[in-house]
Short mmCIF file of C-alpha atoms in Angstrom, two decimals:
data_model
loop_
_atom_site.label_atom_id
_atom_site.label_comp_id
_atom_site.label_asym_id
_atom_site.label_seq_id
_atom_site.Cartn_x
_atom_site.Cartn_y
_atom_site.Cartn_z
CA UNK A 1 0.00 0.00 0.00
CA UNK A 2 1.65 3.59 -1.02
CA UNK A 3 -0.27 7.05 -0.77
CA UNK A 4 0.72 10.45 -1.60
CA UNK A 5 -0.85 13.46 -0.87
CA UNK A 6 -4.61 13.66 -1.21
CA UNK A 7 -4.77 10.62 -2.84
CA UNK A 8 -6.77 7.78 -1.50
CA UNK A 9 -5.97 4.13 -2.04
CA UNK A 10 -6.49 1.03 -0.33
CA UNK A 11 -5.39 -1.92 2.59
CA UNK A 12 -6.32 -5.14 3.17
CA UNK A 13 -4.75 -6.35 6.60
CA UNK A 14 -3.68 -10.66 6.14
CA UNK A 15 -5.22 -12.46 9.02
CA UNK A 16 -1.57 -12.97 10.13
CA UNK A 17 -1.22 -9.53 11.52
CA UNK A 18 -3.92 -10.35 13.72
CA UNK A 19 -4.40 -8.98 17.36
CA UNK A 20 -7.68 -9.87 19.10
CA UNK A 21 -9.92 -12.28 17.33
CA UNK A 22 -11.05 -11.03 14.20
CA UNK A 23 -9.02 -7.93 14.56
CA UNK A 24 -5.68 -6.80 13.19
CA UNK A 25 -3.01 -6.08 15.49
CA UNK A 26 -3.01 -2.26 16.71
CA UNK A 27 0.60 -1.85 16.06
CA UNK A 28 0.94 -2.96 12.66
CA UNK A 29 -1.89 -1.32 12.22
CA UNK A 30 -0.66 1.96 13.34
CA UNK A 31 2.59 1.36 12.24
CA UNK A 32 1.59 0.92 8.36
CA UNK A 33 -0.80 4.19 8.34
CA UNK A 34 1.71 5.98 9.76
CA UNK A 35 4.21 4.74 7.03
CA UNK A 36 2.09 6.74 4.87
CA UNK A 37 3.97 9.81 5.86
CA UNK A 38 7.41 8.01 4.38
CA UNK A 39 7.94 10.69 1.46
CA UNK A 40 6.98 13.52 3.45
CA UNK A 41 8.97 13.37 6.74
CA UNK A 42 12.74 13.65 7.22
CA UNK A 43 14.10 11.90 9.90
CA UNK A 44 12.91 9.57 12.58
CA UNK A 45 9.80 12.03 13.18
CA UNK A 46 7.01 10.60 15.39
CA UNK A 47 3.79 9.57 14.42
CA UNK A 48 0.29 9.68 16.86
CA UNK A 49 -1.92 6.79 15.63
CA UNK A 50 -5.55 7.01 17.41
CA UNK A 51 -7.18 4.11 16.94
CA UNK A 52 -11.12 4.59 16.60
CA UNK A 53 -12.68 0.80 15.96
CA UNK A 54 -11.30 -2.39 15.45
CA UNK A 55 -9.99 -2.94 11.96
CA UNK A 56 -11.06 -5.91 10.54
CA UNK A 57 -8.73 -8.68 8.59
CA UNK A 58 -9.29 -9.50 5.14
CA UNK A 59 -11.71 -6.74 4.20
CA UNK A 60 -11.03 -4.15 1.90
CA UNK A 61 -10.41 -0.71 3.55
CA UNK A 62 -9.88 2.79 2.31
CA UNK A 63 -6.90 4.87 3.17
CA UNK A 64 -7.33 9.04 2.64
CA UNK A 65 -3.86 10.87 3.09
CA UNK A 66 -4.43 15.02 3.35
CA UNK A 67 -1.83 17.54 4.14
CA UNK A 68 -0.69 16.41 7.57
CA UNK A 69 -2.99 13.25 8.45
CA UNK A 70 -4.00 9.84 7.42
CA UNK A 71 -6.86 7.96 8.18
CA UNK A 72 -8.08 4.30 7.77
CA UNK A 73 -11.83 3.34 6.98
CA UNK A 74 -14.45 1.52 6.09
CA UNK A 75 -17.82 1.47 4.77
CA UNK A 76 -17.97 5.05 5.72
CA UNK A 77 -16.37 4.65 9.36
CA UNK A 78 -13.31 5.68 10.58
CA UNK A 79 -11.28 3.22 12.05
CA UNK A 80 -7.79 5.27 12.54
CA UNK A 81 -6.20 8.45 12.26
CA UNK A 82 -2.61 9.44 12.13
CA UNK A 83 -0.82 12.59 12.29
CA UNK A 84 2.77 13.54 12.77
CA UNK A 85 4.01 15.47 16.33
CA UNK A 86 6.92 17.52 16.51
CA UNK A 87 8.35 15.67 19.87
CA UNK A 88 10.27 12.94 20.83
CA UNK A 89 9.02 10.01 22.97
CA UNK A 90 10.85 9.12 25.77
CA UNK A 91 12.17 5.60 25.80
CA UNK A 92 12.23 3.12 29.18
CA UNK A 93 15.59 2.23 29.74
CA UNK A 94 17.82 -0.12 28.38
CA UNK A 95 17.77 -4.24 29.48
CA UNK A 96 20.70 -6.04 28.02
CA UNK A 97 19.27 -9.14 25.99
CA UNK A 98 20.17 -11.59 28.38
CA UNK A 99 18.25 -9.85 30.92
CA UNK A 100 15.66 -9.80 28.81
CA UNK A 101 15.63 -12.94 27.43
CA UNK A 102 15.41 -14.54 30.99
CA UNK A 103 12.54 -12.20 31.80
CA UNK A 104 10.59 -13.91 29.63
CA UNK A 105 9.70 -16.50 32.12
CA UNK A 106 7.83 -14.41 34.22
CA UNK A 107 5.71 -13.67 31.30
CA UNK A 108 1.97 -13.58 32.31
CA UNK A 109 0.37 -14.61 29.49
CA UNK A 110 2.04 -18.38 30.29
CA UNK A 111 0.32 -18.44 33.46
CA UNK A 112 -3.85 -18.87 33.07
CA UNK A 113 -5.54 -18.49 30.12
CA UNK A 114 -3.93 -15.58 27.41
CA UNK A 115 -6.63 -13.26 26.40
CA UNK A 116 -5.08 -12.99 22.87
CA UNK A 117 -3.41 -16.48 22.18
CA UNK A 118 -3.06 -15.99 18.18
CA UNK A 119 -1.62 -12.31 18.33
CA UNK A 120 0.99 -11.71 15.80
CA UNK A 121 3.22 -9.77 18.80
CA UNK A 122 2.82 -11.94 21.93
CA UNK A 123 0.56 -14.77 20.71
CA UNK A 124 1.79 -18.61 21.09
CA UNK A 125 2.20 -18.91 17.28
CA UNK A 126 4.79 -21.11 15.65
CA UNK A 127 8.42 -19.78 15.54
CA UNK A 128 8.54 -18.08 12.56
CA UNK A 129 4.91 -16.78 12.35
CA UNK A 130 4.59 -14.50 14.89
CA UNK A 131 7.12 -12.28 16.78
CA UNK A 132 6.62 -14.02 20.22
CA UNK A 133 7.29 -11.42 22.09
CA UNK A 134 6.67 -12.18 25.43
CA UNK A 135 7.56 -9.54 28.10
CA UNK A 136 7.96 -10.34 31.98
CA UNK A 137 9.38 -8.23 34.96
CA UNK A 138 12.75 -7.85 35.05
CA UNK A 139 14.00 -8.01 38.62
CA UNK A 140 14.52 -5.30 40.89
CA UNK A 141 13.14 -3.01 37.67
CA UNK A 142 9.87 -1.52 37.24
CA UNK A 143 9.92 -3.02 33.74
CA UNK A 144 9.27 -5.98 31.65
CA UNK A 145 11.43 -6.88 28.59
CA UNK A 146 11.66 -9.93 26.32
CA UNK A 147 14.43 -10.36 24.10
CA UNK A 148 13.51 -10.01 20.37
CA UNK A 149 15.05 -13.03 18.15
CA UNK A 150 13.91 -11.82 14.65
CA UNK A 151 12.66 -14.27 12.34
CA UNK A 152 13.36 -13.82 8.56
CA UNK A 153 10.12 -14.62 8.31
CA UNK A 154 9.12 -11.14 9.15
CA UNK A 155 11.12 -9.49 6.29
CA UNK A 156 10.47 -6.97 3.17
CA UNK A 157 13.63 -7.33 0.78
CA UNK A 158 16.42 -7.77 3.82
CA UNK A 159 15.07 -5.51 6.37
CA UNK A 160 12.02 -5.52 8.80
CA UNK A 161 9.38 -3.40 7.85
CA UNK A 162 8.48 -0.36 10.59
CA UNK A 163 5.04 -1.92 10.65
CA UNK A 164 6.34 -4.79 12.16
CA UNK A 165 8.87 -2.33 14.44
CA UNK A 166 5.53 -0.44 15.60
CA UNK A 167 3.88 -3.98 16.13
CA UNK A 168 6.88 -5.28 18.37
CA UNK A 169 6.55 -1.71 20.27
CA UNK A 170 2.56 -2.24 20.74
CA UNK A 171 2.13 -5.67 22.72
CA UNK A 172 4.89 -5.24 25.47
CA UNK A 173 3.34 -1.83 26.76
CA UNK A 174 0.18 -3.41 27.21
CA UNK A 175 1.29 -6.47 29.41
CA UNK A 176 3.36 -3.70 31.71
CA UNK A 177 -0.02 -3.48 33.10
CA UNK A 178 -0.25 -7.11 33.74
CA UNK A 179 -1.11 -6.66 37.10
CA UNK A 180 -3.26 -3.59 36.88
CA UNK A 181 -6.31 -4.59 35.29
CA UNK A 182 -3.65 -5.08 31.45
CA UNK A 183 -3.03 -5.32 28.96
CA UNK A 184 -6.37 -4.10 27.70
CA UNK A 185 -7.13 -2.69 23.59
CA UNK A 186 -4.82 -0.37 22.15
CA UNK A 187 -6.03 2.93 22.10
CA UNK A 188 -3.33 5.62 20.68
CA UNK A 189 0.21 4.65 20.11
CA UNK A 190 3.08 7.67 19.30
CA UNK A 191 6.31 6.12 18.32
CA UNK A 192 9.63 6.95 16.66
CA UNK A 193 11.70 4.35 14.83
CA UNK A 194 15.51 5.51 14.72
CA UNK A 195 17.20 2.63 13.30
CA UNK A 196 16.09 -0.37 11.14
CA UNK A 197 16.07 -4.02 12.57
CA UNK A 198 17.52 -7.12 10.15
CA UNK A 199 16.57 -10.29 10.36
CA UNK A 200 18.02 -12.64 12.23
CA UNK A 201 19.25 -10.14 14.64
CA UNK A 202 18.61 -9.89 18.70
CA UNK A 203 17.27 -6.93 20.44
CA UNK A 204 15.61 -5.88 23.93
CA UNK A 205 12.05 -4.29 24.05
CA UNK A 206 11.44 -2.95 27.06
CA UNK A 207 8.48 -1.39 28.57
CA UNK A 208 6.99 -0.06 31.38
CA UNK A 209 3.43 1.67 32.77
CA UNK A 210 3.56 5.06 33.57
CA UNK A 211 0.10 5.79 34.72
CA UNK A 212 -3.99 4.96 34.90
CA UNK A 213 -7.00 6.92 34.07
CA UNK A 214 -9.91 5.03 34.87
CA UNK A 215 -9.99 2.77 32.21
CA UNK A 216 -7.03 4.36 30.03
CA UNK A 217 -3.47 2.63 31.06
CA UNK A 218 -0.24 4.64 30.22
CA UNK A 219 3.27 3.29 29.02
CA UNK A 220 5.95 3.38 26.97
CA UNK A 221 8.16 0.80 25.68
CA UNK A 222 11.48 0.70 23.15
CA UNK A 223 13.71 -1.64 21.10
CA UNK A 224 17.24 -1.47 21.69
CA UNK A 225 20.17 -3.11 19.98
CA UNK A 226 22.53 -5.26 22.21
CA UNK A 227 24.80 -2.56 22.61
CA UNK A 228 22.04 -0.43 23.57
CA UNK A 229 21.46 1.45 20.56
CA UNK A 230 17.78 3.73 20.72
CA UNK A 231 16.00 1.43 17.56
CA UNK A 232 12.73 2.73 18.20
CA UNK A 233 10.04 4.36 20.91
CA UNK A 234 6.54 4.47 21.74
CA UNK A 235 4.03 6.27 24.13
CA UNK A 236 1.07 4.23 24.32
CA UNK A 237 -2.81 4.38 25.98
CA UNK A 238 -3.93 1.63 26.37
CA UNK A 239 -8.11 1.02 26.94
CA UNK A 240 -9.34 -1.76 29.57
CA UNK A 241 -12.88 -2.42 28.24
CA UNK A 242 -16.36 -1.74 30.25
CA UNK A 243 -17.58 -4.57 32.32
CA UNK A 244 -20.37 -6.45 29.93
CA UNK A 245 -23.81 -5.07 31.29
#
């Protein structure tokens, strides 16, 4: 999918970039509207993605790119909006990959039953079809980090596409709240990707909660290379649903 300037075109999302049943995954989501911007924006500029409905898989969508905003919909509704922000996000700090690779086993979603089992991000899919991602505390942190073991799997002509880079910032924010009432439906997600990620390669994501609203849950999370390289950033609000009536 490409768009330029008042031009519309359109997206179908693959039922592999799926989030909650039925639904595609927020982050990839966000992250390929706000690619969108690509031949306007210089730089690692960041990108607010509001996400208004659940976008469904497999459907054909319409995408509407105006001046200095995006927006995803469907039969008339919209389902997302982006627009670029002159700030940077603030990144959680860095976990070195063995850190965050033995985090993982404090993940939550292995313990009971996952509320999203077949999410591209932190689903239990096959190696090689999803990013299994699965973020637990770190100790003696306020954080959770996983350590990111790209597949090739995930690749667009050698590199990872910053749709998957927004994905693997999405998931990990949202299970910072594991204990709060997380990780709850992606609301809004800002992010910043700095660097690209390869295939093959191994990286840290990191995140953390940095606040509650009712049913709106703060955080941020990052990428970082095992040096501990800034990859990429996000800001995230996250949206526990209302009780069922």
């Amino acid at each position: 999918m490409t768009t330029s300037a008042g031009l519309e075109t359109g997206l179908t999302v693959p039922a592999r970039f799926r989030g909650p049943e039925g639904m595609a995954n927020g982050g990839w989501i966000a992250g390929t509207l706000a690619g969108t911007f690509a031949e306007t924006l210089n730089g690692p500029h960041a990108v607010e993605v509001t996400l208004r409905r659940p976008v469904p898989l497999s459907t054909a969508l319409d995408v509407s790119h105006v001046a200095n905003s995006a927006s995803l919909s469907h039969e008339g509704q919209v389902l997302a909006e982006a627009i670029p922000v002159a700030e940077d996000v603030t990144p959680p700090p860095f976990v070195p990959f063995a850190d965050a690779a033995r985090a993982e086993a404090g993940f939550a979603g292995f313990s009971g039953e996952h509320p999203v089992p077949g999410c591209f991000v932190c689903g239990l899919r096959h190696p090689g079809d999803g990013l299994r991602l699965f973020p637990g505390p770190v100790e003696g942190t306020g954080v959770v980090a996983a350590g990111w073991r790209v597949p090739v799997t995930v690749t667009d002509e050698g590199v990872v596409p910053d749709a998957v880079v927004w994905a693997a910032l999405d998931c990990p924010s949202g299970w910072a709240h594991a204990g709060n009432g997380g990780p709850g439906l992606l609301g809004r997600i800002t992010a910043q990707v700095f660097r690209r990620v390869y295939p093959n390669g191994t990286y840290s994501v990191v995140a953390r909660a940095t606040g509650r609203d009712g049913r709106k849950l703060f955080g941020e999370s990052a990428i970082y290379e095992v040096d501990g390289a800034l990859v990429a950033a996000a800001r995230t609000t996250w949206i526990i649903p209302a009780p069922a009536a």
